[in-house]
mmCIF file of C-alpha atoms in Angstrom:
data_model
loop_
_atom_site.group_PDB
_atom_site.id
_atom_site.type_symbol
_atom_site.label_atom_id
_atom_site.label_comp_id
_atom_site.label_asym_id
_atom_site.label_seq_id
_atom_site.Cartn_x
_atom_site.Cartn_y
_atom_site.Cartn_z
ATOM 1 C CA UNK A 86 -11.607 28.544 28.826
ATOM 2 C CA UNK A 87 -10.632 25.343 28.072
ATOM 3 C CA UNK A 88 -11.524 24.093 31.264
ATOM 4 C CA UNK A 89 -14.872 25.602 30.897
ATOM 5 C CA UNK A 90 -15.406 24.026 28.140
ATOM 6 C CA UNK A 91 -14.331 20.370 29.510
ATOM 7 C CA UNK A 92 -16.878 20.824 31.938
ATOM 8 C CA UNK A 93 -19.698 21.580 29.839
ATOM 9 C CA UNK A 94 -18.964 18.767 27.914
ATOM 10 C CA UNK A 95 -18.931 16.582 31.402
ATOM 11 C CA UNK A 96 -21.716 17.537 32.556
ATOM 12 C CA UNK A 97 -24.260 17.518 29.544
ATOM 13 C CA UNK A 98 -26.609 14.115 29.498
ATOM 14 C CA UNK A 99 -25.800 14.057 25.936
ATOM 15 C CA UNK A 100 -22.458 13.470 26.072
ATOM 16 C CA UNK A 101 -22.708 10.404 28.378
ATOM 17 C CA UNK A 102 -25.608 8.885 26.232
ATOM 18 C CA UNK A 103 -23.834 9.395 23.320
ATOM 19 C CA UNK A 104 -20.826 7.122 24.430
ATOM 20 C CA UNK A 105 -23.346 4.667 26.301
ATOM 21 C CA UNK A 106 -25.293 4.331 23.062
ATOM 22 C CA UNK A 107 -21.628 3.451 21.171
ATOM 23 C CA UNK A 108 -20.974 0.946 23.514
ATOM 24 C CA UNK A 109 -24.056 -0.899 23.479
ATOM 25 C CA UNK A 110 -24.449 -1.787 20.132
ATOM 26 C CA UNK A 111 -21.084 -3.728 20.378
ATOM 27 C CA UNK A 112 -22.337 -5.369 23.275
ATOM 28 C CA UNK A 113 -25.916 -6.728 21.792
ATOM 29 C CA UNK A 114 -23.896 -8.033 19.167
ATOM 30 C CA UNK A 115 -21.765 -9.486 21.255
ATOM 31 C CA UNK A 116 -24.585 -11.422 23.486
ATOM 32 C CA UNK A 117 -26.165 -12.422 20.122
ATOM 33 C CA UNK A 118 -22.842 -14.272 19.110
ATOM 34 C CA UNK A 119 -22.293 -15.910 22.379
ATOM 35 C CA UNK A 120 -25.798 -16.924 22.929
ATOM 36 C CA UNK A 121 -26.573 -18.174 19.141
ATOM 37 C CA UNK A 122 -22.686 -19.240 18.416
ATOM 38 C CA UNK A 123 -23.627 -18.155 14.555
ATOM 39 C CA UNK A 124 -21.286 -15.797 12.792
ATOM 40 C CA UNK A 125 -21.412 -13.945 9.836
ATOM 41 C CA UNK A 126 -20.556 -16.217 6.355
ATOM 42 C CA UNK A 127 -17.246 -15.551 5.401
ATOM 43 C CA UNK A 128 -16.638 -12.120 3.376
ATOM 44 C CA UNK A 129 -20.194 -10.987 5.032
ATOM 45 C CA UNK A 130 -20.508 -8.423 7.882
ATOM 46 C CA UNK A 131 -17.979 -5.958 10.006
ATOM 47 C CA UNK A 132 -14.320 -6.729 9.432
ATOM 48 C CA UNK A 133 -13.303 -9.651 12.286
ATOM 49 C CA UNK A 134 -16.624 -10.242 13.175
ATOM 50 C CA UNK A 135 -16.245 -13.992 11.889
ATOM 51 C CA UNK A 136 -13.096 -14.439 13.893
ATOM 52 C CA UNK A 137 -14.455 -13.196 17.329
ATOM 53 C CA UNK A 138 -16.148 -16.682 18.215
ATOM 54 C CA UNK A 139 -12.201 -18.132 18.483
ATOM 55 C CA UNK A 140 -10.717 -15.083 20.234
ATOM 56 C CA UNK A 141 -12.536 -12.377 22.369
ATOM 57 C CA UNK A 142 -9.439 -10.500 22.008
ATOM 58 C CA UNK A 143 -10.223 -9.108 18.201
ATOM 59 C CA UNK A 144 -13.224 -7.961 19.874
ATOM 60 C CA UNK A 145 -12.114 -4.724 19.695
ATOM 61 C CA UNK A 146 -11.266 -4.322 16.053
ATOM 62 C CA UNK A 147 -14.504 -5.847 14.964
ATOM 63 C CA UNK A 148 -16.565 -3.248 17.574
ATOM 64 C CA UNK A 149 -14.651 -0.768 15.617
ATOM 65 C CA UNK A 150 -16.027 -1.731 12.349
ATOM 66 C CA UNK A 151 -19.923 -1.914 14.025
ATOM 67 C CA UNK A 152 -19.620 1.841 15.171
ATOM 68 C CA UNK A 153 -17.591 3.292 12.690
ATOM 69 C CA UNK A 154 -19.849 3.238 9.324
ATOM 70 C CA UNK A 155 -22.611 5.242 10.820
ATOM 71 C CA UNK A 156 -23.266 5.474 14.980
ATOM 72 C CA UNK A 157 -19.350 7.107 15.642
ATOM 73 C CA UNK A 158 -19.410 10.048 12.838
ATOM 74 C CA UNK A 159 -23.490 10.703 14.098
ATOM 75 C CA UNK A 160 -22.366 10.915 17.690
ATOM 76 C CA UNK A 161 -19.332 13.123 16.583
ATOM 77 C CA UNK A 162 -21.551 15.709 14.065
ATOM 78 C CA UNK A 163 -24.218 16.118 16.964
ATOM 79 C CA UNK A 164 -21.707 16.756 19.453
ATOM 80 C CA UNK A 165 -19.416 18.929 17.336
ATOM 81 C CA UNK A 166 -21.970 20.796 15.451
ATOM 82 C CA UNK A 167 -23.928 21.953 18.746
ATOM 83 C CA UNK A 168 -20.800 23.383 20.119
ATOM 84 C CA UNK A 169 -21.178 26.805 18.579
ATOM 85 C CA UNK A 170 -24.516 27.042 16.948
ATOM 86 C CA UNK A 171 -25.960 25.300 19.921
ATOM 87 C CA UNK A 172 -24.376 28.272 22.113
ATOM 88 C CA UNK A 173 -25.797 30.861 19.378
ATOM 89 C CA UNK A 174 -29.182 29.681 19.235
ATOM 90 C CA UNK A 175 -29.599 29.581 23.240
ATOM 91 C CA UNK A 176 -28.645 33.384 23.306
ATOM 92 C CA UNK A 177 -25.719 32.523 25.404
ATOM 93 C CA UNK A 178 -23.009 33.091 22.790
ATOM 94 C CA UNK A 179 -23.361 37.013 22.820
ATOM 95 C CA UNK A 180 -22.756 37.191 26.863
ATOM 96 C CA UNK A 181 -19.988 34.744 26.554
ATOM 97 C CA UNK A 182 -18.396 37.449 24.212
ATOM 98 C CA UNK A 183 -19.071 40.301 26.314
ATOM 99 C CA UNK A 184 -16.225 39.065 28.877
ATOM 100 C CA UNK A 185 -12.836 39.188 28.101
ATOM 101 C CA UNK A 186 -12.823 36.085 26.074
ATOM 102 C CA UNK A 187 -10.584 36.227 22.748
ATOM 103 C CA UNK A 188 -12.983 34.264 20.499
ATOM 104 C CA UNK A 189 -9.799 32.266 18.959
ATOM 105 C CA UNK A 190 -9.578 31.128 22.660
ATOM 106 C CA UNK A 191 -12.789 30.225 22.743
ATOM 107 C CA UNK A 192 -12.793 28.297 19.086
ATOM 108 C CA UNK A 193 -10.156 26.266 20.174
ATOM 109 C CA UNK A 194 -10.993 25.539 23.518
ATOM 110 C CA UNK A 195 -14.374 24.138 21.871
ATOM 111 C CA UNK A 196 -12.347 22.024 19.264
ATOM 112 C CA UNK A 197 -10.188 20.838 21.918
ATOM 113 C CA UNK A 198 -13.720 19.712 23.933
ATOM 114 C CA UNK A 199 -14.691 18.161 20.798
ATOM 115 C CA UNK A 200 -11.292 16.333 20.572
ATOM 116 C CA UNK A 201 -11.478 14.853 23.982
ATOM 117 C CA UNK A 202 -14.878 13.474 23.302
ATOM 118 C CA UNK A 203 -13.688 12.015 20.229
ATOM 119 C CA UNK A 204 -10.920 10.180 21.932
ATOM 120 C CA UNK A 205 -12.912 9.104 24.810
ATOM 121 C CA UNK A 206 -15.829 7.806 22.289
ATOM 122 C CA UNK A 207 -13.367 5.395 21.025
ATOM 123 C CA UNK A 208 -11.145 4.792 23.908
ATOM 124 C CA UNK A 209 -14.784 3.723 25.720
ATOM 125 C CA UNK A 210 -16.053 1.503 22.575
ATOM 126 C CA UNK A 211 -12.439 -0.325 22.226
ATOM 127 C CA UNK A 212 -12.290 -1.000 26.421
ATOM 128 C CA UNK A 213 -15.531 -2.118 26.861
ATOM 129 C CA UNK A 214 -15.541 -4.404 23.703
ATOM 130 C CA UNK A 215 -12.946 -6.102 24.866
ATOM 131 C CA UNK A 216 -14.302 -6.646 28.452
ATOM 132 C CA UNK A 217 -17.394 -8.151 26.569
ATOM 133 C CA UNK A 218 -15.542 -9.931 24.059
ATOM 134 C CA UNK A 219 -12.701 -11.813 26.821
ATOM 135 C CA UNK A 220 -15.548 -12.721 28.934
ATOM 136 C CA UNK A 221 -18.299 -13.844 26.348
ATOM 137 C CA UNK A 222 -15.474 -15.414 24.146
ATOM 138 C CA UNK A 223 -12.344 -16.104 25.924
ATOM 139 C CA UNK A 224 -8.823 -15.069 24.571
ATOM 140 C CA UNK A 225 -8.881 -18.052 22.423
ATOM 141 C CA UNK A 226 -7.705 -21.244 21.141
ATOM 142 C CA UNK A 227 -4.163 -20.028 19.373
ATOM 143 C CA UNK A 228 -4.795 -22.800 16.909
ATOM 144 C CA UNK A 229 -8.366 -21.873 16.002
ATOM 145 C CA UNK A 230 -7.528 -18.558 15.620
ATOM 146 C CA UNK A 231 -4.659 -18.924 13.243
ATOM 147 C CA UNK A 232 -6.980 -21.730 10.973
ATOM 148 C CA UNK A 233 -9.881 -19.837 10.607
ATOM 149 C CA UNK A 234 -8.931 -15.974 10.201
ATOM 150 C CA UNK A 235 -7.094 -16.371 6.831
ATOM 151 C CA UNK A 236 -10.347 -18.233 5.652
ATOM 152 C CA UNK A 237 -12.567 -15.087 6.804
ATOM 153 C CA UNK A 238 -10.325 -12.621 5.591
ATOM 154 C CA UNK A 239 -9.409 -13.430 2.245
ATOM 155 C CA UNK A 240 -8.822 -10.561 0.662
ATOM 156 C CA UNK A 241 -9.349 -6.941 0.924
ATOM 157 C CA UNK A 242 -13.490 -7.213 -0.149
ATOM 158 C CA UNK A 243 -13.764 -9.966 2.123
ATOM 159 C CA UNK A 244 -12.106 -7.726 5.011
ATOM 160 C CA UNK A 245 -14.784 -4.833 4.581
ATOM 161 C CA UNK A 246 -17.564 -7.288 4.035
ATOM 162 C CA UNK A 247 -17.511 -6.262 0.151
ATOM 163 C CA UNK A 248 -17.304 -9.892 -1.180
ATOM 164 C CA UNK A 249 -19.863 -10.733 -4.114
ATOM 165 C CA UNK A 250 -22.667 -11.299 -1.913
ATOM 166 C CA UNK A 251 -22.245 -8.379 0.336
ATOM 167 C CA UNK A 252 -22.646 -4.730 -0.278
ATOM 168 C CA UNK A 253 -20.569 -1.823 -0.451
ATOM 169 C CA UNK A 254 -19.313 -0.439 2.509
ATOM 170 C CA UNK A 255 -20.032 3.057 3.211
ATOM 171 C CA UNK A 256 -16.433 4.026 3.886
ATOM 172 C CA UNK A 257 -15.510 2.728 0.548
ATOM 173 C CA UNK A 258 -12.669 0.488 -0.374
ATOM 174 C CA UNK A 259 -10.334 -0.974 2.638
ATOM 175 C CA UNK A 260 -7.033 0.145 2.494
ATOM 176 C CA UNK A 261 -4.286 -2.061 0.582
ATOM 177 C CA UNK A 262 -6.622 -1.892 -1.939
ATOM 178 C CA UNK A 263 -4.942 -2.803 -5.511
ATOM 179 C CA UNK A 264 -5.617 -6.306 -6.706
ATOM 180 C CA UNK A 265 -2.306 -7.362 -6.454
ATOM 181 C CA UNK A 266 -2.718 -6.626 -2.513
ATOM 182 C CA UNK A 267 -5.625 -8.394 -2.296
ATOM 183 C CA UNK A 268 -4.380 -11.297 -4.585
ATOM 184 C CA UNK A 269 -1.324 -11.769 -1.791
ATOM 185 C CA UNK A 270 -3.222 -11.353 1.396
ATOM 186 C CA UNK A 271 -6.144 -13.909 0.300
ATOM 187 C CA UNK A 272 -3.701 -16.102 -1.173
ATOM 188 C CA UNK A 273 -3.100 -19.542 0.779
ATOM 189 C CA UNK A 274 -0.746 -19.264 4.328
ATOM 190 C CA UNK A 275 -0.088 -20.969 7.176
ATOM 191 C CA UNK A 276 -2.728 -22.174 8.834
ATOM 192 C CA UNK A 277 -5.720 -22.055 6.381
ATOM 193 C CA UNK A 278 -7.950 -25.071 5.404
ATOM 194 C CA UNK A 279 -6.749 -25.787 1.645
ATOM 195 C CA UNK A 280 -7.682 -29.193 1.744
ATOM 196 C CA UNK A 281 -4.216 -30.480 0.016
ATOM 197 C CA UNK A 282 -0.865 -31.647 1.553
ATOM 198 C CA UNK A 283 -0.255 -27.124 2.475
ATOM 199 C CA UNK A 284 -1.840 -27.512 5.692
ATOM 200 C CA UNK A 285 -0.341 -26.657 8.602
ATOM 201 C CA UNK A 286 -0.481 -29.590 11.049
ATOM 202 C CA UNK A 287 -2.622 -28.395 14.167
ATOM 203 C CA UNK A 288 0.759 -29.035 16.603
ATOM 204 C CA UNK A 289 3.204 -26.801 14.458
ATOM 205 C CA UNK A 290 0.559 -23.813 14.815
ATOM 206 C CA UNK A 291 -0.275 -24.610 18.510
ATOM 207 C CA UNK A 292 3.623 -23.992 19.001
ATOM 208 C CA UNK A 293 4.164 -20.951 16.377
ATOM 209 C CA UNK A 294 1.008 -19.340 18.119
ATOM 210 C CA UNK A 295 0.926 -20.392 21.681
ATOM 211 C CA UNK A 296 -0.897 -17.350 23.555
ATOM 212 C CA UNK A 297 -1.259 -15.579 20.253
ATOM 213 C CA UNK A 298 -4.098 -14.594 17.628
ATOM 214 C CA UNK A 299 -3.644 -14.367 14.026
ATOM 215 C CA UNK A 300 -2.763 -11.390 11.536
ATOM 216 C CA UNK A 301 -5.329 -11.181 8.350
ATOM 217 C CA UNK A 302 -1.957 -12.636 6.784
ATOM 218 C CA UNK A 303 -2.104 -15.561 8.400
ATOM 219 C CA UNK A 304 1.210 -14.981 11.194
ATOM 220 C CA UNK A 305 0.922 -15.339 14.491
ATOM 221 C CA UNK A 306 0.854 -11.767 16.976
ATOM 222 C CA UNK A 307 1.906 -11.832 20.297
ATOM 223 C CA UNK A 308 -0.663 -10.310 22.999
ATOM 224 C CA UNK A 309 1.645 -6.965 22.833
ATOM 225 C CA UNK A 310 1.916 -6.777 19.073
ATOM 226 C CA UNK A 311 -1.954 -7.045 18.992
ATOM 227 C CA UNK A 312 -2.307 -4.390 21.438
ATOM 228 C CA UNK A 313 0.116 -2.249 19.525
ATOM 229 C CA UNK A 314 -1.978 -2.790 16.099
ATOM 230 C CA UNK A 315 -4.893 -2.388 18.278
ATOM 231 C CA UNK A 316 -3.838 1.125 19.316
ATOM 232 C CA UNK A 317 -2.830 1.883 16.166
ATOM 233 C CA UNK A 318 -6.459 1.167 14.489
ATOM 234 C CA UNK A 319 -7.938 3.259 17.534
ATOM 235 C CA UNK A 320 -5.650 6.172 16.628
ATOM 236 C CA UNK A 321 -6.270 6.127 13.220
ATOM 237 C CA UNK A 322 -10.263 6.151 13.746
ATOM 238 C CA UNK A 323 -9.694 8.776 15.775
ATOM 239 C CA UNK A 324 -8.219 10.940 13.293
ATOM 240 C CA UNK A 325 -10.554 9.384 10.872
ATOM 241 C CA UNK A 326 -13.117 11.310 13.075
ATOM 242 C CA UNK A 327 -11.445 14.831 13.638
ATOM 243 C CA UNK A 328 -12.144 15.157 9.846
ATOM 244 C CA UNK A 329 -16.002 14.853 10.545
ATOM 245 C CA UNK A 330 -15.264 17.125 14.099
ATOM 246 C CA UNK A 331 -14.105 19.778 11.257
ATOM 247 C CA UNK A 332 -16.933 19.617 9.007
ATOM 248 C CA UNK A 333 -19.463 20.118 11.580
ATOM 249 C CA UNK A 334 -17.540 22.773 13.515
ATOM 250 C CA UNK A 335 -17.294 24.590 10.688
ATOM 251 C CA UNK A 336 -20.883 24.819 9.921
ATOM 252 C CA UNK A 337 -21.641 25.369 13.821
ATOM 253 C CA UNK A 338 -20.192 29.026 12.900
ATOM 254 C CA UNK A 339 -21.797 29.345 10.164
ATOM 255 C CA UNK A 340 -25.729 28.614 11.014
ATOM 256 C CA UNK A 341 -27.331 29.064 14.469
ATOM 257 C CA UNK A 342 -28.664 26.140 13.925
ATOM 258 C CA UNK A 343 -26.776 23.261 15.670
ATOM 259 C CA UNK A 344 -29.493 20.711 14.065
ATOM 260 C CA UNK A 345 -28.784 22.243 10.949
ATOM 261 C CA UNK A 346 -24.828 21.717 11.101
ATOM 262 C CA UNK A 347 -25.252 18.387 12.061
ATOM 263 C CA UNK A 348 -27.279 17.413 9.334
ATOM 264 C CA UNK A 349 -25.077 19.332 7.145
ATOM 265 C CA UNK A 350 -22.299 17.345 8.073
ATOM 266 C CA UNK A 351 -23.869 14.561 7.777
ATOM 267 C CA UNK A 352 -25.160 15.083 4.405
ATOM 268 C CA UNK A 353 -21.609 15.778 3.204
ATOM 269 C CA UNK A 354 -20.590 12.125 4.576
ATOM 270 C CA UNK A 355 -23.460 10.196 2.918
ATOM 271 C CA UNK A 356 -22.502 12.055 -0.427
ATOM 272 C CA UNK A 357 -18.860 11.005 0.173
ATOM 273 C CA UNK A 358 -20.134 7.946 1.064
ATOM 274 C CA UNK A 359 -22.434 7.278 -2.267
ATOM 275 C CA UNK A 360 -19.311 8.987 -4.031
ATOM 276 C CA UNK A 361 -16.842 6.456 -3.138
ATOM 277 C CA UNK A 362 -18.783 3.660 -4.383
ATOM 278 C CA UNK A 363 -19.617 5.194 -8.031
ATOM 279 C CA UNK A 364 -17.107 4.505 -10.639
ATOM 280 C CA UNK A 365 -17.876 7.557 -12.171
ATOM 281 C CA UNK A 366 -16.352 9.581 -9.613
ATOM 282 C CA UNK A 367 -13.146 7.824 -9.851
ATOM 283 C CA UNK A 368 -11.663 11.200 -10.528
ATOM 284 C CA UNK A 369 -12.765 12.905 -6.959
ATOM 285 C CA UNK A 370 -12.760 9.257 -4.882
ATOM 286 C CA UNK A 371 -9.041 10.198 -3.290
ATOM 287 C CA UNK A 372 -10.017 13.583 -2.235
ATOM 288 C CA UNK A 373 -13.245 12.397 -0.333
ATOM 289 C CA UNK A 374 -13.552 12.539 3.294
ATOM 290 C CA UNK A 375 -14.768 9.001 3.885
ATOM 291 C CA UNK A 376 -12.232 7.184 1.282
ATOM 292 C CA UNK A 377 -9.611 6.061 3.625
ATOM 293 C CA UNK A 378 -11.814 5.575 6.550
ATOM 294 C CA UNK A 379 -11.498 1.772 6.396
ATOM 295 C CA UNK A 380 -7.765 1.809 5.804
ATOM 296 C CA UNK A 381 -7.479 1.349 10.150
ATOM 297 C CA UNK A 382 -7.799 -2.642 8.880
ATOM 298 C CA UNK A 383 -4.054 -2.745 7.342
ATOM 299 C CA UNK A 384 -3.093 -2.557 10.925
ATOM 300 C CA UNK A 385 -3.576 -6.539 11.092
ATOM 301 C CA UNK A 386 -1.762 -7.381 7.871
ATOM 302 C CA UNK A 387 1.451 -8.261 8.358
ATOM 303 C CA UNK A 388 3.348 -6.594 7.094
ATOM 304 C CA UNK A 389 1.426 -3.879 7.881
ATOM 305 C CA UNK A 390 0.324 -1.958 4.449
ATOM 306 C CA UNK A 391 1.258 1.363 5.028
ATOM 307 C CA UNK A 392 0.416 3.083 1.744
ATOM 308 C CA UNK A 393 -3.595 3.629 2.368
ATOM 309 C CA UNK A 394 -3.166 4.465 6.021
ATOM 310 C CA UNK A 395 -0.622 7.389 5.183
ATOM 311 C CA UNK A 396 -3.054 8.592 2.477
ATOM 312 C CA UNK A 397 -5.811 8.774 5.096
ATOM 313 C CA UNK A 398 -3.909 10.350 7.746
ATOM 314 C CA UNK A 399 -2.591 13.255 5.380
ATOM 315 C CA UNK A 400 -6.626 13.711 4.013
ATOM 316 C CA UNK A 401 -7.974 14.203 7.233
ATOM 317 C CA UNK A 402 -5.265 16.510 8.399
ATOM 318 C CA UNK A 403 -5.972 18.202 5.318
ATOM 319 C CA UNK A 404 -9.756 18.515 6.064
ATOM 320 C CA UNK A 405 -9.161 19.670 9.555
ATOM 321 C CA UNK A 406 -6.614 22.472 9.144
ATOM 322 C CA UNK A 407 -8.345 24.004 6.253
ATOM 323 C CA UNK A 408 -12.130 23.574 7.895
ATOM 324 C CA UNK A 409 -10.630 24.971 11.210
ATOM 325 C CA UNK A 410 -9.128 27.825 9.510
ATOM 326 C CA UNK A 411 -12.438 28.628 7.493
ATOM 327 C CA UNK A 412 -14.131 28.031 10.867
ATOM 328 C CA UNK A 413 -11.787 30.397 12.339
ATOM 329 C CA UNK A 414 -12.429 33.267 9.681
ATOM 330 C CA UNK A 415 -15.760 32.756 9.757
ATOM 331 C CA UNK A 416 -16.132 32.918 13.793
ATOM 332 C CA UNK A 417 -13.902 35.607 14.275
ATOM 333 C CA UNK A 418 -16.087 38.352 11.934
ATOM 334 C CA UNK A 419 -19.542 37.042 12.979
ATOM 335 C CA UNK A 420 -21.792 39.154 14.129
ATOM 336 C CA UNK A 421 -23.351 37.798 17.499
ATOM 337 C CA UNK A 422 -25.328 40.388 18.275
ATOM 338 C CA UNK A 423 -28.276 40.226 16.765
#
């Protein structure tokens, strides 16, 4: 069943636009950067997006932060919410049924369909961003790299492009998000342009960073430790993104609309979304699906904050066993008959 279900998912046009779509927009702002050499102000934009110019390598991270506000959780709903109301509304749920198919079996071979495309959605965005970003940018001057990121990324605002001249983003606040975290990781380090006798002089970072880019605090990573952190950040998105598999799996069982769980989940993220950013529902903010989804940044602190990222991981674990179980209730006594 599972296999059956891989190869629906294989062989549907959707699927394949849906990832070539992801990687595109990543790539036209990639070509813009190159070709105009202007990057966002400091503080403005995706996270890393002012840092890409000096190192093709944080390509990745900063494709992450184009897709993952709003064209990864659409691709995931549509995809995800078709996968048992689009099967209902075709008429081809009820035959399905009539063969000796356990309809657990067939639940979780469409979650597990839904899982692979989640991990191949970002596993596609994060390889070819950095094809684009190593051969539009380079790897990068070690030196540039470590002078300019702590400038861009002073803080957690600056990180999620939340500074006072930027707005909200919709995934809320960035994990390591007290003040005092903030206060340390915008606070002066190695490397930055201070203007007073702190600098560091341009041959002491060459050596400390030879082959290496810079961590939002300022130290210098090794190509492996950025490729660990970079996994890391992928994982993490990806889990980010089960939550929103959940959601619209859940109403695939319910409605035989697939349309109508899409939107459904959807609508549920843009309240999160609008939730997260209202003081007033300070009281609810932790127990919203999109809260944590920008925590994947503490990755590239170092030390890596830990707190946010843990928070996220449990919420959207949360989120997934409960909507699978609901989904699972719900799938189990419907009536596909009529």
């Amino acid at each position: 069943m599972i296999r059956v279900e891989l190869l629906k998912l294989v062989r549907r046009p959707r699927t394949w636009v849906a990832v070539g779509l992801l990687c595109l927009l990543p790539t036209i702002v990639a070509i813009f950067l190159a070709t105009t050499r202007i990057s966002p102000p400091p503080g403005q934009g995706a996270a890393f997006l002012s840092a890409v110019l000096q190192s093709g390598s944080l390509y990745p991270a900063a494709a992450l932060a184009l897709v993952l506000p709003i064209f990864l959780p659409v691709a995931v709903a549509v995809i995800a919410g078709d996968s048992v109301a689009g099967e209902s509304a075709q008429g081809t749920l009820r035959y399905l049924l009539v063969r000796p198919v356990r309809r657990t079996s067939l639940l979780v071979a469409k979650l597990v369909a839904v899982v692979v495309f989640v991990v191949g959605s970002v596993l596609a965005v994060a390889g070819s961003s950095y094809v684009v970003g190593v051969s539009l940018f380079g790897a990068g001057d070690p030196v540039a790299v470590v002078r300019a990121l702590p400038e861009v990324t002073g803080g957690d605002d600056a990180v999620a492009g939340t500074g006072p001249q930027a707005a909200a983003p919709p995934g809320g606040q960035v994990g390591g998000s007290d003040a005092s975290s903030g206060g340390q990781a915008g606070a002066q380090r190695p490397g930055a342009d201070t203007g007073d006798a702190t600098a560091v002089d341009p041959e002491a970072a060459r050596e400390r960073a030879q082959a290496s880019v810079s961590s939002l605090s300022g130290e210098a990573l090794s190509p492996a430790d950025l490729a660990a952190r970079l996994l890391g950040a992928m994982g993490y998105v990806t889990v980010s993104m089960l939550g929103v598999a959940a959601i619209a799996l859940f109403l695939s069982t319910v409605t035989t609309s697939s349309l109508g769980a899409t939107l459904g989940a959807l609508a549920a993220l843009i309240t999160s979304q609008v939730l997260v950013s209202l003081d007033a529902a300070a009281s609810v903010t932790p127990y919203l699906p999109t809260r944590y989804w920008l925590a994947w940044v503490d990755f590239f602190r170092d030390p890596i904050f830990l707190r946010d990222i843990t928070a996220g991981l449990w919420l959207q674990a949360g989120y997934v066993v409960v909507l699978m179980l609901a989904a699972w209730a719900n799938f189990t006594t419907k009536d596909v008959t009529s």
